[in-house]
């Protein structure tokens, strides 16, 4: 049975080196260009839900003893808005709904929502201090038939906000919110953040059930949280699992600047009719008189707000279709000035998030080895190796090529066993085997040998249906596995996670002959010109992270810039891993990004040999990396275990060398 202290390298690098993030957080305020990038505004869903207005309810759940007067203007604005749009308005308390068994008022309100939801097609749950500032916006525009529940990012912290969410009447959503309302039993004895802290762990457990170690590390941080900074470190830990994507099956998390609610104080109460909808933070005891002096859209005290209306609401005048509200013109701004302030604050949050991640080290014990010692149960959880695509490709083996590109001056004998195993494997399955050097392919304009090999792949790819690119020191240990198991018509290029570091491995990838992948790999081969001068950049292995992030997350300019600065300032391996961890936080635990797939640790077709002292399993392993002939050692005679050894040592898994004349089809 395959057994090892799994995750060891990844664990130590990801957690023990997280403090390396801090080295680039004190950046100068030279990001003016980023603050002018507009946020995308949701106008109308591409997959609209056919729902009538009367089947949509705006629900505010007050705690027992809290009266409407505490939030008069915000609640009045919501009720008036509901009337103008024909929505149902429900103001209720959290008692007498069958939810009294819950001790925490925040969890009770979600229980109440689960009781009301069956009567409507859609519910918008709202904190009592959230008001509607722009009645021209519609709830329907945020609905998507593929999404059952929509959350939004809190703009000033690394959190999913629980002040509001939009939930549809589906079995999935009903089960989800009912189960979450009972999650108060899972709150640790710590500074846990109530429902706002709990939603992160709850959703992570639901959406990423196979990411056992990451969940365990974040759970330890939650359990040890003692203050707001610790809480934000924990939520940052969880948000690394979610990454930059916004959609996770039937759950959507609207990114900063795109949600239906934002905090009022972030722009001193100034709002834009072009982009804003609802504002958060309207408590009557914090209302201040609007200054007579001109106001700027900048962050102010969180405990202050100005009334955006001239006076208060006369609810008798709120009628269907009447969206002509009496706004105070002093608080109406342009989209540009509002979003400039929001972008600038997003940069601050991005830098703070990095510091919070560094804080994780203190939260998850002082010694990384302690984490290993008390996580024995995690090491026995099986990986789920790919056994075949759910959508197999109809492709003949002779249309698949396995390609090894040697740098000029490097000979086959340097990797004899690895290359022989690949050639023999190719003959056995009928694949084309190509061993070539990186010259005379029209790629000589590239200075870096690692980028030249990707250029060569781009020249060979058009001749085949699929190409497997391999480093010369990758060998096939298990010839029973087939490349077709990993090919999928939904994916043009398949990468894999490097097991011992927070990196995508560029030693191998499986690429199909499509217009997208041909363009992608050709463009990447030219990416060497983007390598930062004077940094420890990691050549193609470092570059693939920024390259893919730019392609996949172009609407995340702040996150991209922070990671780019880390890459530019990298001086050693630890810095490099801090940079790649920064990028991988954008990818999260998701494996599929459009037509790009990144196989997670323990599920790829290649892994490093040294992680298990050369011991491999016919049930799960396929190819092993690290077979350089000058590092080959005699296999010890004494028994040894599947545990990490020196990276510069390997033992041949074969008894002798290959006789290639005896390698035949089948």
XYZ file of C-alpha atoms in Angstrom:
666
model
C 0.000 0.000 0.000
C 1.273 3.468 -0.902
C 1.914 5.301 2.335
C 3.922 8.389 3.181
C 3.875 11.477 5.358
C 1.880 13.194 2.664
C 1.985 16.944 2.078
C 5.254 17.296 4.026
C 7.088 19.572 1.599
C 4.014 21.542 0.636
C 2.977 21.987 4.245
C 6.291 23.380 5.425
C 6.723 25.688 2.453
C 3.189 27.001 2.416
C 2.917 27.679 6.137
C 6.442 28.131 7.478
C 7.418 30.424 4.623
C 4.209 32.443 4.545
C 5.939 35.121 6.567
C 8.013 35.715 3.424
C 4.942 37.458 2.028
C 5.642 40.433 4.225
C 8.714 41.420 2.291
C 6.699 43.157 -0.378
C 3.771 44.564 1.555
C 5.268 47.945 2.403
C 5.044 49.166 -1.163
C 5.098 52.817 -2.243
C 1.846 54.351 -3.392
C 2.822 54.254 -7.063
C -0.231 52.433 -8.365
C -2.192 55.431 -9.603
C -2.921 53.745 -12.927
C -4.623 50.818 -11.159
C -7.078 53.036 -9.327
C -8.600 54.241 -12.589
C -9.517 50.761 -13.837
C -13.326 50.529 -13.759
C -15.096 47.679 -12.034
C -17.434 45.605 -14.200
C -21.034 46.539 -13.463
C -23.729 43.885 -13.472
C -26.372 45.118 -15.893
C -28.302 41.932 -16.575
C -27.462 38.277 -16.160
C -26.579 36.307 -19.288
C -28.748 33.504 -17.878
C -31.782 35.364 -16.512
C -34.257 33.732 -14.147
C -37.898 33.902 -15.215
C -39.418 35.219 -12.004
C -42.153 37.747 -11.336
C -41.547 40.654 -8.946
C -44.181 39.473 -6.460
C -42.230 36.234 -6.026
C -39.191 38.178 -4.762
C -39.042 39.123 -1.077
C -36.699 41.529 0.702
C -36.396 40.239 4.251
C -34.970 41.983 7.318
C -34.779 39.910 10.512
C -34.437 41.924 13.720
C -33.216 40.480 16.993
C -35.681 40.451 19.845
C -35.785 43.838 21.556
C -34.459 45.755 18.533
C -36.998 48.209 17.094
C -37.418 49.639 13.618
C -36.438 53.100 14.895
C -32.830 51.965 15.378
C -32.570 51.699 11.586
C -35.446 53.926 10.454
C -33.979 55.414 7.277
C -32.417 52.200 5.983
C -35.536 50.106 6.634
C -37.811 52.782 5.168
C -35.654 52.903 2.029
C -35.895 49.135 1.611
C -39.666 49.121 2.115
C -40.154 52.014 -0.287
C -37.907 50.320 -2.854
C -39.836 47.046 -2.532
C -43.082 48.958 -3.149
C -41.719 50.708 -6.243
C -40.610 47.400 -7.761
C -43.507 45.222 -6.685
C -41.375 43.054 -4.401
C -42.627 41.724 -1.084
C -41.195 43.488 1.976
C -40.902 41.457 5.194
C -39.707 42.923 8.484
C -39.790 40.396 11.303
C -38.046 39.311 14.484
C -36.041 36.144 14.959
C -38.557 34.692 17.454
C -41.556 32.429 16.919
C -40.217 30.897 13.727
C -39.130 27.625 15.311
C -35.560 28.900 15.525
C -35.432 29.653 19.255
C -33.247 26.602 19.898
C -30.362 28.542 18.342
C -28.447 30.642 20.864
C -26.785 33.052 18.456
C -28.901 35.814 16.929
C -26.898 35.771 13.715
C -27.576 32.089 13.097
C -31.232 32.528 14.077
C -31.778 34.987 11.251
C -30.563 32.437 8.694
C -32.903 29.900 10.243
C -35.753 32.401 9.795
C -34.763 32.857 6.142
C -35.010 29.075 5.670
C -38.568 29.228 7.042
C -39.671 32.079 4.754
C -37.918 30.890 1.583
C -40.488 28.208 0.602
C -43.101 30.960 0.102
C -41.082 32.858 -2.530
C -38.929 32.198 -5.561
C -36.180 34.570 -4.378
C -35.255 36.167 -1.069
C -32.823 39.017 -0.502
C -31.674 38.782 3.114
C -30.610 42.186 4.447
C -29.036 43.475 7.624
C -31.240 46.182 9.125
C -28.553 48.842 8.546
C -28.445 48.257 4.774
C -30.379 50.851 2.797
C -31.302 51.236 -0.857
C -29.732 54.355 -2.289
C -30.500 53.710 -5.958
C -34.045 52.500 -6.727
C -33.239 52.210 -10.443
C -31.355 48.952 -9.800
C -33.239 45.641 -9.970
C -32.823 42.407 -8.019
C -33.558 40.451 -11.195
C -30.301 41.633 -12.749
C -28.339 39.711 -10.109
C -30.228 36.455 -10.645
C -28.756 33.644 -12.722
C -30.493 30.355 -13.422
C -27.220 28.492 -12.792
C -26.707 30.080 -9.355
C -28.795 29.257 -6.285
C -27.219 31.608 -3.751
C -25.215 34.787 -4.295
C -22.891 36.258 -1.674
C -20.561 39.241 -2.064
C -17.065 40.184 -0.962
C -16.765 42.672 1.877
C -14.740 45.493 0.371
C -12.616 46.460 3.359
C -11.538 42.981 4.498
C -10.709 39.518 3.139
C -14.190 38.235 3.959
C -17.399 37.003 2.464
C -20.046 39.355 3.855
C -23.069 37.882 5.588
C -24.929 41.190 5.841
C -26.830 40.240 2.715
C -27.213 37.413 0.241
C -29.623 36.578 -2.560
C -31.064 33.083 -2.346
C -33.355 31.202 -4.717
C -36.002 28.691 -3.698
C -34.223 25.502 -4.773
C -33.548 22.318 -2.871
C -29.807 22.987 -2.918
C -30.171 26.501 -1.503
C -32.771 25.453 1.035
C -30.597 22.626 2.336
C -27.542 24.883 2.363
C -29.008 27.740 4.394
C -30.832 25.396 6.777
C -27.634 23.472 7.440
C -25.670 26.691 7.890
C -28.155 28.007 10.451
C -27.275 24.968 12.580
C -23.543 25.515 12.143
C -23.333 27.492 15.380
C -22.520 24.146 17.043
C -19.243 24.161 15.094
C -18.053 27.532 16.386
C -14.698 27.140 18.148
C -14.044 28.586 21.592
C -12.218 31.559 20.098
C -12.678 34.969 18.484
C -14.673 33.222 15.772
C -16.606 36.008 14.040
C -20.042 34.391 14.483
C -21.806 33.727 11.156
C -19.329 35.897 9.270
C -16.446 33.713 10.377
C -18.397 30.472 10.119
C -19.562 30.940 6.525
C -15.977 30.626 5.310
C -15.314 27.232 6.872
C -18.826 26.035 6.086
C -18.596 26.836 2.373
C -15.023 25.555 2.124
C -16.073 22.208 3.587
C -18.943 22.044 1.095
C -17.080 23.184 -1.997
C -13.606 21.725 -1.408
C -14.170 18.499 0.553
C -11.028 16.859 -0.831
C -8.672 19.640 0.298
C -8.202 18.047 3.697
C -4.887 19.580 4.712
C -5.767 23.115 3.687
C -9.056 22.880 5.571
C -7.276 21.543 8.640
C -4.707 24.348 8.631
C -7.418 27.008 8.310
C -9.479 25.303 11.002
C -6.505 25.495 13.385
C -6.216 29.207 12.627
C -9.923 29.712 13.369
C -9.647 27.747 16.588
C -6.681 29.857 17.757
C -8.096 33.247 16.722
C -7.981 35.813 19.522
C -8.720 39.147 17.809
C -9.786 40.819 14.563
C -6.352 40.435 12.966
C -6.372 36.700 13.747
C -9.891 36.444 12.344
C -8.803 38.076 9.111
C -5.797 35.742 8.956
C -8.192 32.804 9.181
C -10.548 34.163 6.512
C -7.543 34.910 4.273
C -6.495 31.295 4.715
C -9.926 30.116 3.570
C -10.109 32.607 0.715
C -6.920 31.081 -0.694
C -9.005 27.975 -1.338
C -11.626 30.003 -3.201
C -9.121 32.029 -5.193
C -10.227 34.579 -7.780
C -13.092 32.697 -9.450
C -16.544 33.900 -8.440
C -18.653 30.847 -9.293
C -18.471 27.517 -7.459
C -21.180 25.261 -8.776
C -24.446 26.772 -7.570
C -22.717 29.278 -5.260
C -21.588 32.714 -6.454
C -19.411 35.179 -4.546
C -19.456 38.590 -6.213
C -15.998 40.143 -6.099
C -15.128 43.477 -4.523
C -16.699 46.387 -6.334
C -19.305 44.249 -8.128
C -21.761 43.265 -5.380
C -25.250 44.581 -4.723
C -24.107 46.072 -1.372
C -21.039 47.991 -0.250
C -20.089 49.952 2.859
C -21.098 53.613 2.865
C -18.046 54.914 4.777
C -15.583 53.807 2.097
C -16.423 56.919 0.056
C -17.616 59.337 2.781
C -21.190 58.640 1.737
C -20.664 59.707 -1.871
C -22.340 57.307 -4.297
C -22.727 56.937 -8.033
C -26.079 56.365 -9.771
C -24.173 54.518 -12.516
C -22.881 51.792 -10.238
C -24.226 51.803 -6.671
C -27.343 50.012 -5.411
C -27.373 49.451 -1.630
C -25.160 50.923 1.077
C -24.308 49.362 4.445
C -23.850 51.090 7.809
C -26.973 53.226 8.309
C -27.543 53.061 12.062
C -29.581 55.999 13.337
C -27.315 56.584 16.358
C -24.365 57.076 13.983
C -26.077 59.496 11.592
C -24.271 62.848 11.336
C -25.229 66.072 9.643
C -23.793 66.275 6.133
C -20.942 68.820 6.119
C -21.484 72.059 4.218
C -17.978 71.887 2.786
C -17.465 69.903 -0.435
C -16.878 66.206 0.265
C -14.401 63.904 -1.436
C -14.949 60.217 -2.086
C -12.432 58.945 0.468
C -12.648 56.515 3.349
C -13.813 58.053 6.628
C -14.656 56.836 10.132
C -16.622 53.574 9.981
C -19.020 54.796 12.667
C -20.306 57.790 10.709
C -22.727 58.186 7.816
C -24.616 60.990 6.130
C -28.198 60.761 4.937
C -28.173 60.536 1.103
C -31.792 61.726 1.049
C -33.300 65.129 1.737
C -35.191 64.270 4.852
C -36.862 60.975 5.618
C -39.315 58.756 3.760
C -43.065 59.281 3.583
C -44.006 55.662 2.941
C -47.517 56.689 1.841
C -45.910 58.299 -1.219
C -44.007 55.154 -2.196
C -45.879 53.636 -5.112
C -45.252 51.093 -7.833
C -42.948 52.494 -10.511
C -42.047 55.644 -8.580
C -38.247 55.711 -8.512
C -37.979 59.495 -8.333
C -36.481 59.844 -4.892
C -35.384 63.045 -3.214
C -31.591 62.597 -3.063
C -29.144 65.050 -1.528
C -27.051 66.204 -4.533
C -24.042 66.861 -2.287
C -23.550 63.080 -1.937
C -23.990 62.168 -5.596
C -20.673 61.559 -7.337
C -19.382 60.150 -10.586
C -18.602 56.527 -11.197
C -14.943 57.443 -11.701
C -14.421 59.172 -8.353
C -16.311 56.489 -6.421
C -14.425 53.623 -8.047
C -11.093 55.384 -7.648
C -11.669 55.364 -3.875
C -12.792 51.729 -3.942
C -9.792 50.591 -6.007
C -7.420 52.439 -3.719
C -8.929 50.749 -0.683
C -8.794 47.398 -2.455
C -5.031 47.846 -2.777
C -4.798 48.450 0.984
C -6.821 45.313 1.640
C -4.595 43.325 -0.705
C -1.482 44.366 1.200
C -3.130 43.668 4.544
C -4.268 40.243 3.359
C -0.663 39.340 2.666
C 0.305 40.365 6.188
C -2.583 38.348 7.572
C -1.283 35.294 5.729
C 2.103 35.820 7.329
C 0.293 35.902 10.667
C -0.948 32.356 10.077
C 2.411 31.017 11.206
C 1.753 32.283 14.731
C -1.827 31.038 14.704
C -0.976 27.478 13.650
C 1.549 26.746 16.373
C 5.165 27.777 16.544
C 6.668 24.605 15.177
C 5.704 23.194 11.792
C 6.718 19.711 12.876
C 4.015 19.850 15.556
C 1.456 20.190 12.789
C 2.738 17.001 11.222
C 2.716 15.115 14.499
C -0.945 15.774 15.313
C -2.291 15.303 11.790
C -1.658 11.587 11.393
C -5.281 10.947 10.431
C -4.924 13.226 7.412
C -2.059 11.189 5.980
C -4.267 8.133 5.549
C -6.812 9.876 3.315
C -6.558 8.488 -0.212
C -5.941 10.633 -3.243
C -8.277 10.193 -6.167
C -6.118 9.323 -9.183
C -7.724 9.908 -12.551
C -8.925 6.608 -14.013
C -10.299 7.984 -17.250
C -12.042 11.086 -18.543
C -15.791 11.403 -18.184
C -15.719 12.645 -21.783
C -13.152 10.455 -23.575
C -11.569 11.675 -26.804
C -11.847 9.589 -29.928
C -8.189 9.771 -30.906
C -5.827 7.128 -32.267
C -2.554 6.536 -30.434
C -0.395 7.342 -33.475
C -1.835 10.876 -33.403
C -0.326 11.396 -29.935
C 3.340 12.375 -29.638
C 5.597 12.282 -26.600
C 8.252 14.969 -27.029
C 11.517 15.504 -25.161
C 13.470 18.646 -26.092
C 17.151 18.660 -25.097
C 19.146 21.848 -24.767
C 22.087 22.212 -27.136
C 25.082 20.192 -25.902
C 22.989 17.873 -23.707
C 23.186 14.225 -24.756
C 20.757 11.363 -24.375
C 23.186 9.457 -22.144
C 22.741 12.078 -19.399
C 19.164 10.762 -18.967
C 19.531 7.293 -20.448
C 17.146 5.307 -18.253
C 14.444 8.015 -18.239
C 14.529 8.517 -22.006
C 14.706 4.786 -22.728
C 11.666 4.173 -20.535
C 9.706 6.854 -22.401
C 10.690 5.518 -25.817
C 9.853 1.954 -24.835
C 6.521 3.094 -23.400
C 5.736 4.982 -26.620
C 6.378 1.857 -28.701
C 4.233 -0.243 -26.387
C 1.213 2.047 -26.848
C 1.767 3.177 -30.428
C 2.539 6.801 -29.582
C 5.029 8.809 -31.621
C 8.305 9.353 -29.756
C 10.263 12.508 -30.587
C 13.663 13.296 -29.066
C 15.099 16.511 -30.425
C 17.229 19.496 -29.472
C 16.062 23.089 -29.211
C 17.965 24.381 -32.234
C 16.952 24.645 -35.902
C 13.243 24.914 -35.094
C 13.003 28.679 -35.666
C 13.285 29.277 -31.932
C 16.888 30.488 -31.770
C 15.771 34.072 -31.148
C 14.949 33.013 -27.584
C 17.834 33.274 -25.120
C 16.485 30.978 -22.402
C 16.627 27.229 -23.055
C 13.466 26.639 -21.048
C 11.439 28.996 -23.219
C 13.023 27.569 -26.392
C 11.615 24.128 -25.594
C 8.069 25.512 -25.431
C 8.671 27.208 -28.758
C 9.722 23.811 -30.177
C 6.529 22.249 -28.801
C 4.524 24.950 -30.615
C 6.241 23.903 -33.884
C 5.571 20.185 -33.401
C 2.010 20.449 -32.071
C 0.231 21.175 -35.413
C 1.323 17.745 -36.737
C -0.493 15.756 -34.009
C -3.802 15.649 -32.170
C -2.027 15.835 -28.790
C 1.515 16.245 -27.497
C 2.957 15.280 -24.127
C 5.928 17.492 -23.314
C 8.422 15.883 -20.917
C 11.614 16.975 -19.203
C 14.402 14.560 -20.092
C 14.659 13.368 -16.468
C 11.046 12.134 -16.345
C 10.692 8.392 -16.769
C 7.746 6.035 -17.143
C 7.596 3.632 -14.209
C 4.184 2.144 -14.936
C 3.574 1.272 -18.623
C 0.017 0.085 -17.912
C -1.212 3.692 -17.626
C -2.333 5.429 -20.828
C -2.227 9.092 -21.823
C -5.804 8.837 -23.058
C -6.912 8.591 -19.428
C -5.949 12.229 -18.947
C -7.177 13.687 -22.240
C -10.551 15.399 -22.164
C -12.372 17.242 -24.978
C -13.184 20.033 -22.520
C -9.518 20.895 -21.941
C -6.883 22.104 -24.373
C -3.903 21.978 -22.029
C -3.341 20.089 -18.790
C -0.715 21.087 -16.227
C -0.025 19.520 -12.838
C 0.833 20.762 -9.367
C 4.380 20.221 -8.182
C 3.980 18.188 -5.002
C 6.730 19.674 -2.849
C 6.098 23.358 -3.535
C 3.265 25.814 -4.240
C 3.997 25.692 -7.978
C 2.594 24.561 -11.267
C 5.179 22.143 -12.693
C 6.521 23.010 -16.134
C 8.538 19.802 -16.455
C 5.566 18.353 -18.318
C 2.186 19.264 -19.743
C -0.310 17.542 -22.010
C -1.505 19.768 -24.837
C -4.099 19.241 -27.560
C -3.886 20.629 -31.068
C -6.489 23.405 -30.906
C -6.375 27.038 -31.944
C -6.461 28.134 -28.313
C -3.603 25.911 -27.143
C -1.414 26.643 -30.180
C -1.753 30.361 -29.515
C -1.271 29.908 -25.761
C 1.962 27.913 -25.896
C 3.440 30.065 -28.679
C 2.651 33.208 -26.713
C 4.138 31.706 -23.563
C 7.372 30.787 -25.365
C 7.779 34.507 -26.096
C 7.146 35.430 -22.465
C 10.834 35.373 -21.564
C 10.937 39.100 -22.327
C 8.668 39.610 -19.311
C 11.094 38.014 -16.856
C 11.901 40.692 -14.254
C 15.484 41.965 -14.369
C 17.738 41.124 -11.458
C 15.267 38.882 -9.675
C 15.272 35.206 -8.785
C 12.458 34.666 -11.282
C 12.409 30.901 -11.785
C 12.576 31.097 -15.616
C 9.604 29.294 -17.226
C 8.470 27.753 -13.938
C 8.108 31.186 -12.374
C 6.759 32.799 -15.518
C 3.903 30.339 -16.113
C 2.183 31.561 -12.945
C 2.043 35.218 -13.938
C 1.314 34.340 -17.563
C -1.706 32.178 -16.715
C -2.952 34.593 -14.052
C -2.919 37.443 -16.577
C -4.846 35.274 -19.016
C -7.387 33.874 -16.587
C -7.917 36.786 -14.183
C -7.559 39.986 -16.219
C -10.192 41.704 -14.050
C -8.052 41.351 -10.920
C -5.509 44.132 -11.496
C -4.745 44.726 -7.803
C -3.969 41.087 -7.028
C -1.913 40.756 -10.206
C 0.123 43.840 -9.370
C 0.893 42.696 -5.825
C 2.099 39.309 -7.073
C 4.053 40.956 -9.887
C 5.910 43.082 -7.333
C 6.719 39.965 -5.349
C 8.136 38.343 -8.479
C 10.160 41.431 -9.284
C 11.613 41.555 -5.762
C 12.352 37.828 -5.483
C 15.933 37.112 -4.406
C 15.960 33.419 -3.466
C 13.930 30.209 -3.476
C 11.853 31.272 -0.458
C 10.947 34.539 -2.200
C 10.093 32.630 -5.365
C 7.759 30.346 -3.459
C 6.182 33.373 -1.774
C 5.495 34.803 -5.238
C 4.049 31.553 -6.617
C 1.934 31.180 -3.475
C 0.635 34.696 -4.109
C -0.408 33.677 -7.617
C -1.816 30.324 -6.503
C -4.009 32.189 -4.010
C -5.702 33.619 -7.108
C -6.237 30.142 -8.564
C -7.478 28.700 -5.279
C -8.439 25.046 -5.003
C -10.193 25.032 -8.370
C -8.633 22.764 -11.005
C -10.454 23.804 -14.169
C -10.271 27.254 -15.727
C -12.060 27.338 -19.056
C -10.074 24.972 -21.282
C -7.083 24.859 -18.911
C -6.800 22.165 -16.245
C -4.271 22.042 -13.390
C -4.205 18.587 -11.799
C -3.950 18.849 -8.031
C -1.202 17.362 -5.894
C -1.340 13.589 -5.833
C -3.579 13.340 -8.913
C -1.197 14.190 -11.761
C 0.534 11.804 -14.140
C 3.992 12.930 -12.925
C 5.432 13.293 -9.442
C 8.909 13.586 -7.973
C 10.651 10.286 -7.251
C 12.491 11.466 -4.104
C 9.257 12.141 -2.176
C 8.924 8.416 -1.417
C 12.588 7.279 -1.634
C 11.807 5.806 -5.028
C 9.009 3.544 -3.786
C 6.037 3.602 -6.137
C 2.602 2.014 -6.401
C 1.270 0.233 -9.527
C -2.217 1.226 -8.381
C -1.597 4.947 -8.637
C 1.771 6.003 -10.117
C 2.578 6.605 -13.772
C 5.697 8.744 -14.324
C 8.456 9.818 -11.945
C 10.627 12.920 -12.148
C 14.299 13.302 -11.238
C 16.115 10.495 -13.105
C 19.474 12.077 -13.937
C 22.158 9.474 -14.546
C 24.808 11.321 -12.496
C 22.488 11.157 -9.456
C 21.645 7.456 -9.734
C 22.628 5.445 -6.640
C 22.607 1.742 -5.904
C 19.359 0.687 -4.255
C 20.007 -0.046 -0.559
C 19.949 -3.727 0.399
C 18.225 -3.026 3.698
C 14.488 -2.333 3.856
C 13.489 1.322 3.565
C 10.244 3.273 3.776
C 8.277 5.511 1.460
C 9.444 8.828 2.871
C 11.235 11.881 1.455
C 14.980 11.603 0.866
C 17.566 13.891 -0.755
C 16.291 15.460 -3.947
C 19.560 14.675 -5.704
C 19.356 10.904 -5.247
C 17.293 8.243 -7.013
C 17.260 4.470 -7.391
C 16.424 2.714 -10.644
C 13.039 0.992 -10.403
C 14.136 -1.481 -13.088
C 16.408 -4.502 -12.955
C 18.978 -3.419 -15.506
C 18.604 -1.198 -18.553
C 16.244 -1.247 -21.535
C 16.718 -3.305 -24.691
C 14.787 -1.024 -27.031
C 14.699 -3.718 -29.749
C 12.405 -5.717 -27.480
C 10.009 -2.821 -26.914
C 6.996 -3.601 -29.117
C 3.380 -2.565 -29.494
C 1.322 -4.040 -26.705
